[in-house]
Short mmCIF file of C-alpha atoms in Angstrom, two decimals:
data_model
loop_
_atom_site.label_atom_id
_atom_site.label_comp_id
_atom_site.label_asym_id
_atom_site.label_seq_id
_atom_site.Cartn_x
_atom_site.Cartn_y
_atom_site.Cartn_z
CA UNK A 30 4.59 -16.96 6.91
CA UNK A 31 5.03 -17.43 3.44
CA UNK A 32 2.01 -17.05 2.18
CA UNK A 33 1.62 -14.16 3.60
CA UNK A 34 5.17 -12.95 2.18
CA UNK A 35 3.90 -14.39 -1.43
CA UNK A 36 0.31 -12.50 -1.08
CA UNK A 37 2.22 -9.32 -0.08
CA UNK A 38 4.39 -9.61 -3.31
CA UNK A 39 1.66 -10.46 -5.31
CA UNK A 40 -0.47 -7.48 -4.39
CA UNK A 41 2.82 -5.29 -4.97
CA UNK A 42 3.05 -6.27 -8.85
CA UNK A 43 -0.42 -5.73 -9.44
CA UNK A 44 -0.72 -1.86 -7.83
CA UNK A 45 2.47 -1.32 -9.68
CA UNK A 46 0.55 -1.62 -12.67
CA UNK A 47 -2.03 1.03 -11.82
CA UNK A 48 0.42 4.36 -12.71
CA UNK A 49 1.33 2.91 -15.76
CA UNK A 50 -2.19 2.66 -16.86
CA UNK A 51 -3.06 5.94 -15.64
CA UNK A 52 -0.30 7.77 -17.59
CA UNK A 53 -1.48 6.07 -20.53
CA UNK A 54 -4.33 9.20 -20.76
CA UNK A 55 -7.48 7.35 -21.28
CA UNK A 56 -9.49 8.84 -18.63
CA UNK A 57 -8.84 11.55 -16.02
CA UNK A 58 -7.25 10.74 -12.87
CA UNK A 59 -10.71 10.81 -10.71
CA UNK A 60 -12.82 8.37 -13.95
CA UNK A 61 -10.21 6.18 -13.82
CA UNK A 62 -9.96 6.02 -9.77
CA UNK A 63 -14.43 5.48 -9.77
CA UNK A 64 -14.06 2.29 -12.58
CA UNK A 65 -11.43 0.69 -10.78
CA UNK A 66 -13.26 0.51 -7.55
CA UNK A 67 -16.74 0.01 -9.32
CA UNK A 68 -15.94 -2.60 -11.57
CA UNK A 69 -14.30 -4.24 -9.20
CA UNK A 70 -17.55 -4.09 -7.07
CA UNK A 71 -19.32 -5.74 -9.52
CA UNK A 72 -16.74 -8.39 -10.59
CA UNK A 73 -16.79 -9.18 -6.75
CA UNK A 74 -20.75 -8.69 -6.05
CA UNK A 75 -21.86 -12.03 -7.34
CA UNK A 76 -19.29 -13.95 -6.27
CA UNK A 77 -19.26 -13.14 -2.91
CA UNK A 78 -23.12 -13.95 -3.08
CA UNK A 79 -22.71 -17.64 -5.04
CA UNK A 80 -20.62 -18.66 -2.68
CA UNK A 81 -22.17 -17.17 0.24
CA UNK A 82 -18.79 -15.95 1.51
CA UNK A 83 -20.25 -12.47 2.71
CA UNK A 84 -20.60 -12.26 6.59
CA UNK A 85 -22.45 -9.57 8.31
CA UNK A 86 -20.06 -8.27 11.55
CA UNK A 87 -21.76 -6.14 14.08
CA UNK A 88 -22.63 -2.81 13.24
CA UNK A 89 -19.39 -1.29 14.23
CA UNK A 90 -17.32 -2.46 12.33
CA UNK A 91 -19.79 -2.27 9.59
CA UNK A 92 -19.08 1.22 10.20
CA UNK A 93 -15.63 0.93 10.29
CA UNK A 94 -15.28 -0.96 6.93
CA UNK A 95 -17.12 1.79 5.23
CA UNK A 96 -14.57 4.36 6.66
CA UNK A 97 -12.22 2.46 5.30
CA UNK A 98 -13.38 2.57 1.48
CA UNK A 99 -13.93 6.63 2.24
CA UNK A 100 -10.32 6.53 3.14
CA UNK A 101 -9.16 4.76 0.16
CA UNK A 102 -11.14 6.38 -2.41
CA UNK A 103 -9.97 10.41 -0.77
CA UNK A 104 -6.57 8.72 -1.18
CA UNK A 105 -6.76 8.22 -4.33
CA UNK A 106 -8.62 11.08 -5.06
CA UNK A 107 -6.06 13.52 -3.88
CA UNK A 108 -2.92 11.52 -4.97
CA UNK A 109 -4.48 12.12 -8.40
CA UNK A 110 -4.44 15.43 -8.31
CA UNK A 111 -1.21 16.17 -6.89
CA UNK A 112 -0.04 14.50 -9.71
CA UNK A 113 -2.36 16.75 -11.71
CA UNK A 114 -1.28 20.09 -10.55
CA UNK A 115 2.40 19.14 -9.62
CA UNK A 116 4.21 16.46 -10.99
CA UNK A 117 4.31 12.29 -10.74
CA UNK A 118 7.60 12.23 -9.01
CA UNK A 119 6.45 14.98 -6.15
CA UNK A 120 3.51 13.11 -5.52
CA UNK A 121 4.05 9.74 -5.35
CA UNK A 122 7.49 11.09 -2.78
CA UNK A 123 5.11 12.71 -0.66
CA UNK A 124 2.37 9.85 -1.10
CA UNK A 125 5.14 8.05 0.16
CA UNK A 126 6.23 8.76 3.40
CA UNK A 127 3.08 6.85 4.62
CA UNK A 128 5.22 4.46 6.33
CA UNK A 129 6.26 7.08 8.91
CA UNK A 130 2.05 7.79 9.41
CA UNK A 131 1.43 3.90 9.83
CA UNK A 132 4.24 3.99 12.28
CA UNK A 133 3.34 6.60 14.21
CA UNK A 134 -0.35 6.12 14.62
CA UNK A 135 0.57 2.15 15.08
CA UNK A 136 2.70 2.92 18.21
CA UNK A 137 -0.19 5.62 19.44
CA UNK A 138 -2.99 3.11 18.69
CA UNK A 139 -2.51 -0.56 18.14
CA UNK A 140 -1.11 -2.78 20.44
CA UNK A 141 1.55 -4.74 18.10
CA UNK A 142 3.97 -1.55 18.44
CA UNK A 143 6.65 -0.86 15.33
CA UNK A 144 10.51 -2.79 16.41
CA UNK A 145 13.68 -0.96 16.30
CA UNK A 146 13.80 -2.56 12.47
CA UNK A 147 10.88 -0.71 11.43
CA UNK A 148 12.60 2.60 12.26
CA UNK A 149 15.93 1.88 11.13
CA UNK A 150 14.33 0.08 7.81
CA UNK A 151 12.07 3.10 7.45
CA UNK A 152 14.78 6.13 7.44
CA UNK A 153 16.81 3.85 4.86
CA UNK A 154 13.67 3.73 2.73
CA UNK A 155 13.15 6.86 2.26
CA UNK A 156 16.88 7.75 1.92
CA UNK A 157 16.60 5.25 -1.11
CA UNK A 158 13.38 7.34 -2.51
CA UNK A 159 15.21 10.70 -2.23
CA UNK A 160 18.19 9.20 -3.65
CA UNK A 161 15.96 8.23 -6.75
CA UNK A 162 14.40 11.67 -6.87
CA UNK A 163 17.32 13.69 -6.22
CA UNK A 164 18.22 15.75 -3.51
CA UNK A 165 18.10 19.26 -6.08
CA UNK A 166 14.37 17.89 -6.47
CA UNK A 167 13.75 18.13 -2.94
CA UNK A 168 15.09 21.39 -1.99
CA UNK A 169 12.87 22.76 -5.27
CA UNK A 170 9.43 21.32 -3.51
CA UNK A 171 6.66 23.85 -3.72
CA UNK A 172 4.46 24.18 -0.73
CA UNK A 173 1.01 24.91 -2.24
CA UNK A 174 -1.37 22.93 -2.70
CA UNK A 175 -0.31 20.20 -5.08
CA UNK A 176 2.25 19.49 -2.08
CA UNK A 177 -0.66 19.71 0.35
CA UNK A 178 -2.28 16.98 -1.61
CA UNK A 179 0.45 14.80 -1.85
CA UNK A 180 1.00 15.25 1.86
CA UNK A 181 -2.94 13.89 2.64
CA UNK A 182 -2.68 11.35 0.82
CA UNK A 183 0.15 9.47 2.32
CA UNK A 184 -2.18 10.24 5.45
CA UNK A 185 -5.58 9.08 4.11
CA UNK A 186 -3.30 5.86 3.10
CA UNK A 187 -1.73 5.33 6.37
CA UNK A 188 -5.22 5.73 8.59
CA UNK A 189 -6.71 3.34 6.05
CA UNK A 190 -3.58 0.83 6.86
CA UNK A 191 -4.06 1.18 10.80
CA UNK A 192 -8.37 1.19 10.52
CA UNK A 193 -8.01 -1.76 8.09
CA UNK A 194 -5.71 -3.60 10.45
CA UNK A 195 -8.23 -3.62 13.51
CA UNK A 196 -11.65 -4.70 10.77
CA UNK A 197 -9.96 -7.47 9.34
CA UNK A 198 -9.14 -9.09 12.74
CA UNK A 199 -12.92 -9.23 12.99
CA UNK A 200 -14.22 -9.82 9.32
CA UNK A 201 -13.53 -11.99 6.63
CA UNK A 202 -11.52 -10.71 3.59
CA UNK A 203 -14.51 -10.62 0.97
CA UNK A 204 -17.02 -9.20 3.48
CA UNK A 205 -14.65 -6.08 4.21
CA UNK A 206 -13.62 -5.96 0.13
CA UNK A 207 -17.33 -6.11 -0.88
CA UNK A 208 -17.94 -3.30 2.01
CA UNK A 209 -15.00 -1.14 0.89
CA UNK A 210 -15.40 -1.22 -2.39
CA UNK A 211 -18.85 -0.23 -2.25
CA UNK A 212 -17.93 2.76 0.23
CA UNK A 213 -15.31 3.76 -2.75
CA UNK A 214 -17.23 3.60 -5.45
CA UNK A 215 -20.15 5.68 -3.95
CA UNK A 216 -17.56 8.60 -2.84
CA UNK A 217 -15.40 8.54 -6.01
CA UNK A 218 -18.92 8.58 -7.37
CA UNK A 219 -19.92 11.95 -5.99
CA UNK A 220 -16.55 13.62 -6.60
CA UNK A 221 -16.54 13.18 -10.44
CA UNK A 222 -20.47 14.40 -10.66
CA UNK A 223 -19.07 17.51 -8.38
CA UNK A 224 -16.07 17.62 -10.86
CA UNK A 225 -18.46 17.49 -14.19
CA UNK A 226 -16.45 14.31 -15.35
CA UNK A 227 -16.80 12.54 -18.63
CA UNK A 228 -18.35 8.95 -17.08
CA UNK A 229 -19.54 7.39 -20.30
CA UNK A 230 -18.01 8.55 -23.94
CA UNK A 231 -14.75 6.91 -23.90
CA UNK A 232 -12.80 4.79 -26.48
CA UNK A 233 -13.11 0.55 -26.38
CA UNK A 234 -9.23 0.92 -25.22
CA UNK A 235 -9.92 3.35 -22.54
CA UNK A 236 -13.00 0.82 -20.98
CA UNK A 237 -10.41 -2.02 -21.86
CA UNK A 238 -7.59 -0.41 -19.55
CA UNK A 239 -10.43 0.56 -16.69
CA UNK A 240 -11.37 -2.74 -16.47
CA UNK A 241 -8.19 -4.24 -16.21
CA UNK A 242 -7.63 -1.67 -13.58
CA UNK A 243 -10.09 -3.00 -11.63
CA UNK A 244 -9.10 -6.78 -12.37
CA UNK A 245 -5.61 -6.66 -11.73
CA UNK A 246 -5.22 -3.34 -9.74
CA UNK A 247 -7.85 -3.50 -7.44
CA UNK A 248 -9.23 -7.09 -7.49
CA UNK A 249 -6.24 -9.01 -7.29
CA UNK A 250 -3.92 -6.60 -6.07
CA UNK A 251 -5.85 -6.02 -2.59
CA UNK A 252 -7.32 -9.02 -2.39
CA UNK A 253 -3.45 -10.27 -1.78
CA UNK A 254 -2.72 -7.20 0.13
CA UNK A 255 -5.73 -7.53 2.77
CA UNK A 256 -4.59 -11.05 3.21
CA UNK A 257 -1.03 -10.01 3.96
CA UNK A 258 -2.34 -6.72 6.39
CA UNK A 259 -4.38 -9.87 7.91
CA UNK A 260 -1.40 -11.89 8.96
CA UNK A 261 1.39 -9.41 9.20
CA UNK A 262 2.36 -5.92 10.87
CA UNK A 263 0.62 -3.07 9.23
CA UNK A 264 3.83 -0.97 9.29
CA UNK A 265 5.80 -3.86 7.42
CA UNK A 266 3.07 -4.19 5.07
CA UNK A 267 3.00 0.10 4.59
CA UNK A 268 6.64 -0.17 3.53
CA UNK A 269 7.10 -3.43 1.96
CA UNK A 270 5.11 -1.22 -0.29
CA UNK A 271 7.13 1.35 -1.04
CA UNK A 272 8.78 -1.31 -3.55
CA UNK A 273 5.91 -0.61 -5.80
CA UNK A 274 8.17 2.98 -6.70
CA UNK A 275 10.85 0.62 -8.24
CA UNK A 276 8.57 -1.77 -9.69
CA UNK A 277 6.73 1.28 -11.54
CA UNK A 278 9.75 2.68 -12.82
CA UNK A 279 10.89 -0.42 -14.45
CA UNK A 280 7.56 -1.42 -16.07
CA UNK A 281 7.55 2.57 -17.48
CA UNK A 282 11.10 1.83 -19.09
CA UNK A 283 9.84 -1.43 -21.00
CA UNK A 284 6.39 -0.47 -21.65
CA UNK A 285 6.81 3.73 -22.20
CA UNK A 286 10.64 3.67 -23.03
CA UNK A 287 11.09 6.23 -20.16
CA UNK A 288 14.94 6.03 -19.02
CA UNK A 289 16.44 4.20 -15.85
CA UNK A 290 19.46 6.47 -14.69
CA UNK A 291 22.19 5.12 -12.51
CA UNK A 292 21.02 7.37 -9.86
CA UNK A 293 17.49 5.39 -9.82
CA UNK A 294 19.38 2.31 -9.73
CA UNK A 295 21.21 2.83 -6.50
CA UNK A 296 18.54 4.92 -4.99
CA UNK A 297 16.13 1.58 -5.52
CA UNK A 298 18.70 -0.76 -4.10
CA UNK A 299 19.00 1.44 -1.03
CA UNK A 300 14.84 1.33 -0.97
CA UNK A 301 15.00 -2.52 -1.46
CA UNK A 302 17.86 -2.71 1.40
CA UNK A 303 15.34 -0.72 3.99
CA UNK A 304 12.73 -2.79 3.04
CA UNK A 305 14.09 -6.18 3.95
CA UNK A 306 15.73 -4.41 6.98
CA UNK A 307 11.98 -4.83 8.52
CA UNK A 308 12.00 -8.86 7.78
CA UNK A 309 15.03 -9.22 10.19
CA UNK A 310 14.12 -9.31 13.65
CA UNK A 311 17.39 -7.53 15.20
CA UNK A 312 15.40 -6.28 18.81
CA UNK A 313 17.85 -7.19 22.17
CA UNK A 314 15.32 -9.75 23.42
CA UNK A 315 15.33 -11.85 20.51
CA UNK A 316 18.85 -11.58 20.27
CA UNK A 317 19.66 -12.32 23.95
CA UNK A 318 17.25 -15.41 23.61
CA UNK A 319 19.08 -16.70 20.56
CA UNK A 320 22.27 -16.41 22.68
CA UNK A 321 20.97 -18.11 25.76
CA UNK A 322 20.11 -21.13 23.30
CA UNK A 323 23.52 -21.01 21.73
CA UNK A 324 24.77 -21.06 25.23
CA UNK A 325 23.09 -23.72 26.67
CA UNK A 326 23.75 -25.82 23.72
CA UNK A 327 28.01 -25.65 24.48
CA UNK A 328 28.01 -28.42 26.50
CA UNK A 329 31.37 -27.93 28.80
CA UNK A 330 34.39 -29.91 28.69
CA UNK A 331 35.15 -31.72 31.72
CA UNK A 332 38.97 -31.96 33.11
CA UNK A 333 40.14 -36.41 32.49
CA UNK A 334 40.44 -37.40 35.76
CA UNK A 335 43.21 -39.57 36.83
#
């Protein structure tokens, strides 16, 4: 279980990166979403092939893995411009209640149902993200379609969770990545010739920050993550990373000066506190095993006799 807890942590640091590189301005939201999955495609291409890691699954799930990289790439899409059209704190709340998605379509779909810590780790999660929002900023929310936007893509992100889930039981990690990626690059691809984007004049800092994007966001990040969907729950996974919120926010206060209030403080130790809620198993059968053990183990005194 560690390694799965260590891959899970790992993949959290490096998407944490990816706002911070996307406020830097370099590119547009949507350019900067089609390098990060096509670089990373291309990083991955040969060595998948050199070491013959890629394994073709049956056409289904072929099918499925593609969906998947659809999924991703509309999520990212979108999330980009809610952020566009509203602001960076409104979307990334709404982007965020994708925990509550995973949950729901987990207990309607998969077998491995959400525990009673899920819930109860969930509702203090986002109590921790409002908290670092503010509850004025809430009641201001604007329903058009900035908040639309910011609503699908904690969807898109949450179907991609519970679709991911079921391929990777059947396919190895690089197979699906290589499949994914290729899926995402081709539909991010489409939407920024719709959109008229700038693909090729940009500065040697802007192609510097895209590829590290890919590298470190993308490459790295999910590589780590897949691993950890692989071998854990998909709704502890979902909100394990929500973490990436306070992780963001402290990497834009050393590296863009922007200011940590005491609000954000407590509002990310209440997100932290929901998140480990999920690693304690608190259900009644585990807890009337443990005491059964316990119980058996008090060996009874026996009265002296004579």
């Amino acid at each position: 279980m560690q390694r799965e807890k260590l891959a899970l942590v790992t993949g959290i640091l490096g998407i944490s990166v990816f706002p911070i590189l996307v406020k830097m301005g370099y590119t547009s939201g949507l350019v900067s979403a089609f390098y990060r999955m096509f670089f990373a495609f291309i990083i991955l291409l040969p060595i998948v092939l050199f070491t013959k890691a890629f394994r073709w699954p049956s056409l289904k799930f072929i099918f499925l893995a593609l969906l998947c990289g659809a999924l991703f790439g509309a999520d990212v899409a979108v999330w980009n411009i809610a952020i566009e059209e509203s602001t960076a704190t409104q979307a990334t709340l709404l982007t965020n209640l994708s925990p509550i998605w995973v949950g729901i379509g987990a207990f309607l779909f998969l077998a491995d149902k959400p525990r009673t810590n899920f819930w109860v780790g969930t509702v203090v999660a986002l109590l921790g993200m409002v908290t670092i929002v503010g509850f004025k900023f809430i009641l201001n929310l604007e329903f058009d379609r900035a908040f639309l936007f910011g609503i699908l893509s904690g969807v898109f992100y949450s179907i991609y969770f519970l679709v991911s889930k079921r391929v990777l039981d059947h396919m190895n990690i690089t197979s699906f990545m290589l499949i994914n990626l290729a899926a995402s690059s081709v539909f991010l691809g489409i939407l920024n010739l719709i959109a008229q984007e700038n693909l090729i004049n940009h500065s040697a800092q802007a192609w510097f920050v895209l590829l590290t994007q890919a590298v470190v966001c993308q490459l790295i990040a999910w590589l780590a993550l897949n691993y950890a969907v692989s071998k854990m729950r998909a709704t502890r996974v979902s909100l394990a990373l929500l973490g990436q919120a306070v992780l963001t926010a402290f990497l834009a206060w050393l590296l863009l000066n922007e200011p940590i209030s005491f609000q954000m403080l407590v509002g990310s130790l209440i997100l932290l506190s929901g998140i480990a809620i999920t690693f304690i198993p608190f259900n009644k059968s585990s807890w009337s095993l443990s005491r059964k053990i316990r119980v058996k183990n008090i060996k009874p005194k026996l009265p002296k006799m004579g």
